Amino acid sequence: MKEVIRINQCIDDIEDELITIRRDIHKYAEWGWTEFRTCSKISEYLGKLGFNIRVGREIFNRQTMLGLPNEETLKEQEERAISQGVLKRYVEKMSGGYTGVLATLDTGRAGPTLAFRFDIDANEGIEADSLEHRPFKEGFASINKGAMHCCGHDGHTAIGLGVSKILKNLENELCGKIKIIFQPAEEGVRGAYSMVNAGLLDDVDYLLSGHIGLSTEKVGQIVCNTSGFLATSKIDVEFKGRSTHAGATPEKGKNALLGAATAALNLHTVCQHGDGSSRINVGVLKAGTGRNVVPDRAEMKLEIRGENDQINSYVEKRVKEIIKGAAIMYDLRYNITLAGQAINGNSDVELAKIIENIAKEIPEVTEIIKQDKLTGSEDITHMMKRVQENGGKAAYMMFGTKRAADHHNNYFDFDERVLKIAVKTYVSAALYINGREDRT
């Protein structure tokens, strides 16, 4: 009991630092594969703590990096990060979109390998500039146009760094190895798959991750076992036709807009399967240059989800058939790109039970929810599957917090008291799993 009190007090002492980190990351929001400043700050912080850190290319498999921005965009974001005070030597390691950090604490003593994963990317969007929005009112709203932390990953980054600091201070009380993964591009489910294929999870016995908010709405709630992750595929489509004068020579045109619109309307008819639920959404449709020009190009961005991998694959197959059919109708060429993907998954009951027992010792935890469904998608499932296939255990938690608006809303904000609760949970888990038996 004295040990628990001591560690909780240590975490209480860094609460202001956690909030400062979160607000700094929030102010300089960066979306997936462009988190150059974010990763540089993470690397600098961990380096000062004395962690063994790996940054950039060496922790990714290039062939499975999905949904990368184009080279021009990546270069622009790199230059912006440098202009915002980041050391160039860090950015150079990440050039080309390799924005991620792996920190390892190797105690040199026999024991299991435990991994924590924290996602770090912002959303694409414009943050509210109203005095009713606390980040704007208090001066930490995003200054990076088109990027906003409206899902809580700024909080996850702060939690990950807080966990790192406390565990480094407790190193003599630990055994085995602890790997702390700061993952880019979770939005659009793009980043985890590449890290898995680079072998980062191959030696892991236990994996823990989590999210603030979602189905939990009060500070002090904790979900120990998250299940119901939906499999998903994110698909980009380009239709290519032929432009011409809409009045003088319409018969020479090949209308990409009509092909895309036909596809969009028909795609929403395939979301049915007798073995479980599925979803489809065409979220972006762009085409045309002028009212008197037959549009020769159209761009579509869509996503599908399935209760399991098989349903998702079925819907994806039908989606591709409908796109092909629409292209044939209007004599168009087309190109389909997989921009992101995640599989379905579930937490391991045994590991979730450990979290449940730990939560009972955290003073700020007021409600323990043994199990709940995510009813969404998360690419942590790639990491969970790799660990579970190798005989390990994985669990995903949710930490309650009051939200100013829904996730992915431009007024999103959260109660920062959740930060230290999450840190206490992760640190307690590390001590339970990797604590030395002879520690006092």
Short mmCIF file of C-alpha atoms in Angstrom, two decimals:
data_model
loop_
_atom_site.label_atom_id
_atom_site.label_comp_id
_atom_site.label_asym_id
_atom_site.label_seq_id
_atom_site.Cartn_x
_atom_site.Cartn_y
_atom_site.Cartn_z
CA MET A 1 0.00 0.00 0.00
CA LYS A 2 2.86 2.40 0.80
CA GLU A 3 4.31 1.71 -2.64
CA VAL A 4 1.01 2.57 -4.33
CA ILE A 5 0.71 5.81 -2.38
CA ARG A 6 4.30 6.77 -3.23
CA ILE A 7 3.87 6.19 -6.96
CA ASN A 8 0.51 7.95 -7.09
CA GLN A 9 2.11 10.95 -5.39
CA CYS A 10 4.93 11.00 -7.95
CA ILE A 11 2.36 11.13 -10.73
CA ASP A 12 0.34 13.81 -8.95
CA ASP A 13 3.53 15.89 -8.86
CA ILE A 14 3.85 15.90 -12.68
CA GLU A 15 0.20 16.72 -13.45
CA ASP A 16 0.98 20.33 -14.41
CA GLU A 17 3.75 19.08 -16.72
CA LEU A 18 1.32 16.67 -18.40
CA ILE A 19 -1.11 19.52 -19.06
CA THR A 20 1.67 21.74 -20.42
CA ILE A 21 2.82 19.01 -22.81
CA ARG A 22 -0.73 18.33 -23.98
CA ARG A 23 -1.36 22.00 -24.71
CA ASP A 24 1.91 22.39 -26.58
CA ILE A 25 1.11 19.40 -28.81
CA HIS A 26 -2.41 20.74 -29.30
CA LYS A 27 -1.14 24.16 -30.40
CA TYR A 28 1.16 22.66 -33.01
CA ALA A 29 -1.21 20.02 -34.38
CA GLU A 30 0.10 17.84 -37.23
CA TRP A 31 -1.88 15.26 -39.18
CA GLY A 32 -0.80 11.75 -40.10
CA TRP A 33 2.69 11.16 -41.52
CA THR A 34 3.56 14.85 -40.97
CA GLU A 35 4.09 14.81 -37.18
CA PHE A 36 7.63 16.16 -37.54
CA ARG A 37 7.53 18.66 -34.68
CA THR A 38 5.56 16.30 -32.46
CA CYS A 39 8.04 13.45 -32.91
CA SER A 40 11.00 15.77 -32.50
CA LYS A 41 9.64 17.00 -29.17
CA ILE A 42 8.98 13.41 -28.09
CA SER A 43 12.50 12.35 -29.07
CA GLU A 44 14.10 15.28 -27.30
CA TYR A 45 12.13 14.60 -24.12
CA LEU A 46 12.91 10.88 -24.08
CA GLY A 47 16.55 11.48 -24.91
CA LYS A 48 16.95 13.71 -21.87
CA LEU A 49 15.41 10.97 -19.72
CA GLY A 50 18.06 8.55 -20.95
CA PHE A 51 15.91 6.21 -23.05
CA ASN A 52 17.25 4.21 -25.96
CA ILE A 53 15.26 5.78 -28.80
CA ARG A 54 14.80 4.85 -32.44
CA VAL A 55 13.33 7.44 -34.78
CA GLY A 56 12.25 7.48 -38.40
CA ARG A 57 13.00 5.00 -41.17
CA GLU A 58 14.29 2.14 -39.03
CA ILE A 59 10.92 1.56 -37.33
CA PHE A 60 8.76 1.39 -40.46
CA ASN A 61 8.23 -0.92 -43.40
CA ARG A 62 8.06 1.41 -46.39
CA GLN A 63 5.99 -0.93 -48.56
CA THR A 64 3.11 -0.90 -46.07
CA MET A 65 2.98 2.82 -45.25
CA LEU A 66 -0.58 3.56 -46.39
CA GLY A 67 -2.07 6.92 -47.28
CA LEU A 68 1.16 8.92 -47.44
CA PRO A 69 0.78 12.57 -48.49
CA ASN A 70 2.51 13.60 -51.70
CA GLU A 71 6.15 14.70 -51.67
CA GLU A 72 5.31 18.39 -51.97
CA THR A 73 3.04 18.27 -48.92
CA LEU A 74 5.59 16.33 -46.87
CA LYS A 75 8.29 18.86 -47.72
CA GLU A 76 6.04 21.77 -46.78
CA GLN A 77 5.29 20.19 -43.41
CA GLU A 78 8.97 19.49 -42.76
CA GLU A 79 9.87 23.11 -43.44
CA ARG A 80 7.04 24.33 -41.22
CA ALA A 81 8.25 22.13 -38.35
CA ILE A 82 11.76 23.57 -38.69
CA SER A 83 10.33 27.11 -38.71
CA GLN A 84 8.55 26.28 -35.45
CA GLY A 85 11.80 25.59 -33.66
CA VAL A 86 12.47 21.90 -34.27
CA LEU A 87 16.09 20.79 -34.59
CA LYS A 88 16.82 19.89 -38.21
CA ARG A 89 18.74 16.73 -37.23
CA TYR A 90 15.52 15.18 -35.92
CA VAL A 91 13.48 16.12 -38.98
CA GLU A 92 16.09 14.66 -41.32
CA LYS A 93 15.61 11.21 -39.78
CA MET A 94 11.88 11.43 -40.48
CA SER A 95 12.03 12.99 -43.92
CA GLY A 96 9.55 11.37 -46.28
CA GLY A 97 6.88 10.75 -43.65
CA TYR A 98 8.71 8.43 -41.24
CA THR A 99 7.21 10.14 -38.22
CA GLY A 100 7.33 7.78 -35.26
CA VAL A 101 9.36 7.06 -32.15
CA LEU A 102 10.19 3.86 -30.29
CA ALA A 103 11.60 4.21 -26.77
CA THR A 104 12.97 1.14 -25.01
CA LEU A 105 13.73 0.65 -21.34
CA ASP A 106 15.83 -2.52 -21.04
CA THR A 107 16.47 -3.31 -17.39
CA GLY A 108 19.00 -6.03 -18.18
CA ARG A 109 17.11 -8.33 -15.84
CA ALA A 110 15.12 -11.36 -16.97
CA GLY A 111 11.43 -10.69 -17.42
CA PRO A 112 8.63 -10.16 -19.95
CA THR A 113 8.53 -7.56 -22.70
CA LEU A 114 5.69 -5.10 -22.25
CA ALA A 115 4.71 -2.58 -24.93
CA PHE A 116 2.63 0.57 -24.65
CA ARG A 117 1.28 2.29 -27.76
CA PHE A 118 0.29 5.97 -27.93
CA ASP A 119 -1.07 7.58 -31.11
CA ILE A 120 0.14 11.12 -31.79
CA ASP A 121 -1.56 12.52 -34.92
CA ALA A 122 -4.13 15.26 -35.27
CA ASN A 123 -7.17 15.36 -37.52
CA GLU A 124 -7.60 17.31 -40.72
CA GLY A 125 -9.87 20.20 -39.83
CA ILE A 126 -10.17 23.81 -38.73
CA GLU A 127 -10.36 24.52 -34.99
CA ALA A 128 -13.08 26.79 -33.65
CA ASP A 129 -11.97 30.41 -33.12
CA SER A 130 -14.59 31.29 -30.55
CA LEU A 131 -14.17 32.44 -26.96
CA GLU A 132 -16.58 29.63 -26.07
CA HIS A 133 -13.80 27.22 -27.08
CA ARG A 134 -11.33 26.89 -24.19
CA PRO A 135 -8.19 26.19 -26.27
CA PHE A 136 -8.83 29.39 -28.27
CA LYS A 137 -9.72 31.42 -25.20
CA GLU A 138 -6.63 30.27 -23.29
CA GLY A 139 -4.23 30.52 -26.22
CA PHE A 140 -3.42 26.93 -27.14
CA ALA A 141 -5.68 26.41 -30.15
CA SER A 142 -3.94 25.01 -33.22
CA ILE A 143 -1.90 27.53 -35.20
CA ASN A 144 -1.33 25.04 -38.03
CA LYS A 145 -3.94 25.61 -40.70
CA GLY A 146 -5.97 22.53 -41.54
CA ALA A 147 -4.88 20.48 -38.53
CA MET A 148 -6.59 20.12 -35.14
CA HIS A 149 -6.38 17.70 -32.26
CA CYS A 150 -10.09 16.92 -32.02
CA CYS A 151 -9.78 13.27 -30.97
CA GLY A 152 -7.51 13.47 -27.92
CA HIS A 153 -4.23 12.22 -29.35
CA ASP A 154 -2.51 15.29 -27.91
CA GLY A 155 -3.56 13.88 -24.55
CA HIS A 156 -2.30 10.43 -25.48
CA THR A 157 1.10 11.91 -26.35
CA ALA A 158 1.30 13.64 -22.98
CA ILE A 159 0.25 10.44 -21.21
CA GLY A 160 2.95 8.47 -23.04
CA LEU A 161 5.65 10.92 -22.03
CA GLY A 162 4.41 10.98 -18.44
CA VAL A 163 4.50 7.17 -18.32
CA SER A 164 8.03 7.25 -19.73
CA LYS A 165 9.25 9.69 -17.09
CA ILE A 166 7.81 7.77 -14.16
CA LEU A 167 8.99 4.37 -15.39
CA LYS A 168 12.51 5.68 -15.97
CA ASN A 169 12.56 6.83 -12.35
CA LEU A 170 11.36 3.36 -11.29
CA GLU A 171 13.84 1.47 -13.47
CA ASN A 172 15.56 -0.24 -10.52
CA GLU A 173 12.22 -1.69 -9.45
CA LEU A 174 11.53 -3.28 -12.85
CA CYS A 175 12.66 -6.34 -14.77
CA GLY A 176 12.46 -7.34 -18.41
CA LYS A 177 11.94 -4.79 -21.16
CA ILE A 178 9.40 -2.01 -21.76
CA LYS A 179 8.81 -0.62 -25.25
CA ILE A 180 6.92 2.66 -25.64
CA ILE A 181 5.61 3.21 -29.16
CA PHE A 182 4.57 6.66 -30.35
CA GLN A 183 2.60 5.89 -33.51
CA PRO A 184 1.75 8.28 -36.33
CA ALA A 185 -1.27 8.29 -38.64
CA GLU A 186 -3.86 6.46 -36.56
CA GLU A 187 -6.54 8.66 -38.13
CA GLY A 188 -7.38 6.87 -41.34
CA VAL A 189 -5.90 3.69 -39.80
CA ARG A 190 -2.56 3.99 -41.59
CA GLY A 191 0.37 3.94 -39.16
CA ALA A 192 0.28 0.74 -37.10
CA TYR A 193 0.44 -1.75 -39.97
CA SER A 194 3.81 -0.47 -41.15
CA MET A 195 5.28 -0.61 -37.64
CA VAL A 196 4.03 -4.17 -37.20
CA ASN A 197 5.65 -5.16 -40.49
CA ALA A 198 8.92 -3.62 -39.31
CA GLY A 199 8.95 -6.16 -36.47
CA LEU A 200 8.37 -3.81 -33.53
CA LEU A 201 5.88 -6.16 -31.88
CA ASP A 202 7.53 -9.50 -32.61
CA ASP A 203 9.11 -9.88 -29.15
CA VAL A 204 6.22 -8.42 -27.12
CA ASP A 205 4.51 -10.52 -24.44
CA TYR A 206 1.99 -7.89 -23.32
CA LEU A 207 0.54 -4.90 -25.19
CA LEU A 208 -1.54 -2.11 -23.68
CA SER A 209 -3.11 0.90 -25.33
CA GLY A 210 -6.16 3.05 -24.85
CA HIS A 211 -8.16 6.17 -25.64
CA ILE A 212 -9.63 9.03 -23.68
CA GLY A 213 -13.34 9.70 -24.03
CA LEU A 214 -15.26 7.69 -26.65
CA SER A 215 -18.02 5.78 -24.80
CA THR A 216 -16.88 7.15 -21.42
CA GLU A 217 -18.07 10.63 -20.48
CA LYS A 218 -17.06 11.19 -16.84
CA VAL A 219 -13.65 11.67 -15.30
CA GLY A 220 -12.92 8.63 -13.15
CA GLN A 221 -14.48 6.03 -15.43
CA ILE A 222 -12.27 3.33 -16.90
CA VAL A 223 -13.13 0.57 -19.35
CA CYS A 224 -10.79 -2.37 -18.77
CA ASN A 225 -11.75 -4.55 -21.74
CA THR A 226 -12.62 -2.92 -25.06
CA SER A 227 -14.08 -5.19 -27.72
CA GLY A 228 -16.06 -4.82 -30.93
CA PHE A 229 -13.40 -3.16 -33.09
CA LEU A 230 -14.76 -2.97 -36.63
CA ALA A 231 -12.60 -4.02 -39.56
CA THR A 232 -12.28 -1.21 -42.06
CA SER A 233 -10.82 -0.22 -45.43
CA LYS A 234 -10.23 3.38 -46.52
CA ILE A 235 -10.35 3.70 -50.30
CA ASP A 236 -9.44 6.55 -52.67
CA VAL A 237 -10.80 6.45 -56.22
CA GLU A 238 -9.88 8.56 -59.25
CA PHE A 239 -12.06 8.54 -62.36
CA LYS A 240 -10.50 9.76 -65.60
CA GLY A 241 -12.53 10.79 -68.63
CA ARG A 242 -12.26 13.38 -71.41
CA SER A 243 -13.09 17.08 -71.23
CA THR A 244 -14.76 18.97 -74.04
CA HIS A 245 -17.10 21.89 -74.69
CA ALA A 246 -20.43 21.02 -73.06
CA GLY A 247 -22.44 22.91 -75.67
CA ALA A 248 -20.52 22.53 -78.92
CA THR A 249 -19.19 18.95 -78.76
CA PRO A 250 -20.79 17.12 -75.81
CA GLU A 251 -20.64 13.78 -77.66
CA LYS A 252 -16.84 13.87 -77.49
CA GLY A 253 -16.77 14.10 -73.70
CA LYS A 254 -16.43 11.37 -71.11
CA ASN A 255 -18.04 12.65 -67.93
CA ALA A 256 -16.05 11.62 -64.86
CA LEU A 257 -18.42 13.51 -62.55
CA LEU A 258 -21.41 11.42 -63.63
CA GLY A 259 -19.41 8.22 -63.27
CA ALA A 260 -18.37 9.15 -59.73
CA ALA A 261 -21.88 10.26 -58.78
CA THR A 262 -23.37 7.03 -60.13
CA ALA A 263 -20.85 5.03 -58.13
CA ALA A 264 -21.54 7.03 -54.95
CA LEU A 265 -25.28 6.48 -55.13
CA ASN A 266 -24.99 2.78 -55.80
CA LEU A 267 -22.29 2.14 -53.20
CA HIS A 268 -24.74 2.89 -50.42
CA THR A 269 -26.94 -0.03 -51.51
CA VAL A 270 -24.37 -2.77 -50.72
CA CYS A 271 -24.03 -2.33 -46.97
CA GLN A 272 -25.85 -5.54 -46.01
CA HIS A 273 -24.65 -8.92 -44.78
CA GLY A 274 -26.51 -11.66 -42.96
CA ASP A 275 -23.61 -12.55 -40.67
CA GLY A 276 -23.22 -9.14 -39.04
CA SER A 277 -23.23 -5.39 -39.35
CA SER A 278 -21.40 -3.32 -41.93
CA ARG A 279 -21.09 0.33 -42.85
CA ILE A 280 -20.14 2.43 -45.85
CA ASN A 281 -19.61 6.15 -46.28
CA VAL A 282 -18.59 8.25 -49.27
CA GLY A 283 -17.06 11.19 -47.46
CA VAL A 284 -15.47 13.17 -50.32
CA LEU A 285 -16.57 13.70 -53.91
CA LYS A 286 -14.82 16.30 -56.06
CA ALA A 287 -15.15 16.94 -59.79
CA GLY A 288 -15.46 19.59 -62.45
CA THR A 289 -13.83 22.87 -63.45
CA GLY A 290 -16.65 24.88 -64.99
CA ARG A 291 -20.34 24.75 -65.89
CA ASN A 292 -19.66 24.56 -69.63
CA VAL A 293 -16.88 21.93 -69.45
CA VAL A 294 -17.51 18.19 -69.40
CA PRO A 295 -15.49 17.13 -66.32
CA ASP A 296 -12.63 14.79 -67.16
CA ARG A 297 -11.60 13.93 -63.60
CA ALA A 298 -13.36 13.06 -60.36
CA GLU A 299 -12.00 12.15 -56.95
CA MET A 300 -13.80 10.05 -54.37
CA LYS A 301 -12.80 9.11 -50.82
CA LEU A 302 -14.79 6.45 -49.03
CA GLU A 303 -14.62 3.99 -46.18
CA ILE A 304 -16.20 0.64 -45.40
CA ARG A 305 -16.45 -1.20 -42.10
CA GLY A 306 -17.45 -4.68 -41.09
CA GLU A 307 -18.18 -6.49 -37.85
CA ASN A 308 -15.42 -8.90 -38.81
CA ASP A 309 -12.72 -9.19 -41.46
CA GLN A 310 -14.83 -11.44 -43.69
CA ILE A 311 -17.75 -9.01 -43.87
CA ASN A 312 -15.40 -6.11 -44.53
CA SER A 313 -13.76 -8.07 -47.36
CA TYR A 314 -17.16 -8.89 -48.86
CA VAL A 315 -18.22 -5.23 -48.87
CA GLU A 316 -14.84 -4.16 -50.27
CA LYS A 317 -15.21 -6.63 -53.16
CA ARG A 318 -18.68 -5.30 -53.97
CA VAL A 319 -17.43 -1.69 -53.76
CA LYS A 320 -14.75 -2.40 -56.36
CA GLU A 321 -17.29 -4.05 -58.65
CA ILE A 322 -19.63 -1.05 -58.47
CA ILE A 323 -16.80 1.38 -59.16
CA LYS A 324 -15.77 -0.68 -62.17
CA GLY A 325 -19.37 -0.82 -63.39
CA ALA A 326 -19.82 2.95 -63.10
CA ALA A 327 -16.60 3.50 -65.02
CA ILE A 328 -17.76 1.18 -67.81
CA MET A 329 -21.11 2.99 -68.05
CA TYR A 330 -19.42 6.29 -68.83
CA ASP A 331 -16.38 4.90 -70.67
CA LEU A 332 -13.96 6.05 -67.98
CA ARG A 333 -10.62 4.88 -66.71
CA TYR A 334 -10.28 4.58 -62.96
CA ASN A 335 -7.74 3.90 -60.26
CA ILE A 336 -8.38 2.51 -56.76
CA THR A 337 -5.90 3.09 -53.92
CA LEU A 338 -6.04 1.52 -50.47
CA ALA A 339 -5.40 4.50 -48.18
CA GLY A 340 -5.77 2.75 -44.82
CA GLN A 341 -6.97 -0.44 -43.19
CA ALA A 342 -7.62 -2.09 -39.86
CA ILE A 343 -8.84 -5.51 -38.82
CA ASN A 344 -11.33 -6.44 -36.14
CA GLY A 345 -10.07 -7.46 -32.73
CA ASN A 346 -10.76 -8.00 -29.04
CA SER A 347 -8.90 -7.52 -25.79
CA ASP A 348 -7.67 -10.52 -23.81
CA VAL A 349 -9.81 -11.16 -20.74
CA GLU A 350 -6.84 -12.14 -18.58
CA LEU A 351 -5.02 -8.87 -19.19
CA ALA A 352 -8.20 -6.84 -18.80
CA LYS A 353 -8.68 -8.48 -15.39
CA ILE A 354 -5.26 -7.19 -14.35
CA ILE A 355 -6.36 -3.68 -15.36
CA GLU A 356 -9.54 -4.10 -13.35
CA ASN A 357 -7.60 -5.00 -10.21
CA ILE A 358 -5.15 -2.14 -10.76
CA ALA A 359 -7.97 0.39 -11.22
CA LYS A 360 -9.27 -0.43 -7.74
CA GLU A 361 -6.06 1.04 -6.28
CA ILE A 362 -6.24 4.36 -8.14
CA PRO A 363 -7.96 6.99 -5.93
CA GLU A 364 -9.39 9.00 -8.83
CA VAL A 365 -11.11 5.99 -10.44
CA THR A 366 -14.78 6.19 -9.48
CA GLU A 367 -16.31 3.65 -11.86
CA ILE A 368 -14.81 0.46 -13.26
CA ILE A 369 -16.50 -0.78 -16.43
CA LYS A 370 -15.36 -4.33 -17.07
CA GLN A 371 -16.19 -4.39 -20.78
CA ASP A 372 -17.56 -2.11 -23.48
CA LYS A 373 -17.62 -1.92 -27.27
CA LEU A 374 -15.70 0.62 -29.31
CA THR A 375 -18.21 0.50 -32.23
CA GLY A 376 -15.54 2.03 -34.42
CA SER A 377 -12.17 1.12 -35.90
CA GLU A 378 -8.61 1.45 -34.61
CA ASP A 379 -5.40 0.26 -36.20
CA ILE A 380 -4.07 -0.88 -32.82
CA THR A 381 -5.78 -4.13 -33.88
CA HIS A 382 -2.83 -4.91 -36.19
CA MET A 383 -0.52 -4.70 -33.19
CA MET A 384 -2.88 -6.68 -30.98
CA LYS A 385 -3.15 -9.45 -33.55
CA ARG A 386 0.63 -9.78 -33.94
CA VAL A 387 1.13 -10.05 -30.17
CA GLN A 388 -1.75 -12.50 -29.78
CA GLU A 389 -0.57 -14.66 -32.70
CA ASN A 390 2.80 -14.95 -30.95
CA GLY A 391 1.16 -16.17 -27.75
CA GLY A 392 1.04 -12.82 -25.95
CA LYS A 393 -1.81 -10.81 -24.46
CA ALA A 394 -3.23 -7.44 -25.52
CA ALA A 395 -5.82 -5.09 -24.08
CA TYR A 396 -7.29 -1.72 -24.99
CA MET A 397 -8.71 0.63 -22.37
CA MET A 398 -10.91 3.70 -22.40
CA PHE A 399 -10.47 6.53 -19.89
CA GLY A 400 -13.46 8.68 -18.99
CA THR A 401 -13.43 12.42 -19.48
CA LYS A 402 -16.00 15.13 -19.95
CA ARG A 403 -15.90 16.48 -23.51
CA ALA A 404 -16.83 19.95 -24.73
CA ALA A 405 -18.03 18.44 -28.02
CA ASP A 406 -17.99 15.14 -29.88
CA HIS A 407 -14.77 13.59 -31.10
CA HIS A 408 -13.80 15.05 -34.51
CA ASN A 409 -15.82 18.22 -33.84
CA ASN A 410 -14.06 21.59 -34.18
CA TYR A 411 -15.08 22.48 -30.60
CA PHE A 412 -13.59 19.29 -29.15
CA ASP A 413 -11.80 19.62 -25.82
CA PHE A 414 -11.55 17.39 -22.75
CA ASP A 415 -11.13 17.50 -18.97
CA GLU A 416 -7.38 17.28 -18.44
CA ARG A 417 -7.73 15.50 -15.11
CA VAL A 418 -7.94 12.30 -17.16
CA LEU A 419 -4.24 12.57 -18.02
CA LYS A 420 -2.86 11.58 -14.63
CA ILE A 421 -5.47 8.83 -14.20
CA ALA A 422 -4.28 7.23 -17.42
CA VAL A 423 -0.62 7.59 -16.41
CA LYS A 424 -1.36 5.91 -13.08
CA THR A 425 -3.06 3.02 -14.87
CA TYR A 426 -0.22 2.39 -17.31
CA VAL A 427 2.50 2.72 -14.65
CA SER A 428 0.65 0.41 -12.26
CA ALA A 429 0.30 -2.14 -15.06
CA ALA A 430 4.04 -1.97 -15.74
CA LEU A 431 4.81 -2.56 -12.08
CA TYR A 432 2.40 -5.48 -11.95
CA ILE A 433 3.74 -7.14 -15.11
CA ASN A 434 7.40 -6.11 -15.00
CA GLY A 435 7.91 -5.42 -11.31
CA ARG A 436 10.87 -7.12 -9.64
CA GLU A 437 9.76 -9.73 -7.14
CA ASP A 438 12.48 -8.59 -4.74
CA ARG A 439 11.56 -4.88 -4.87
CA THR A 440 10.80 -3.15 -1.62
#
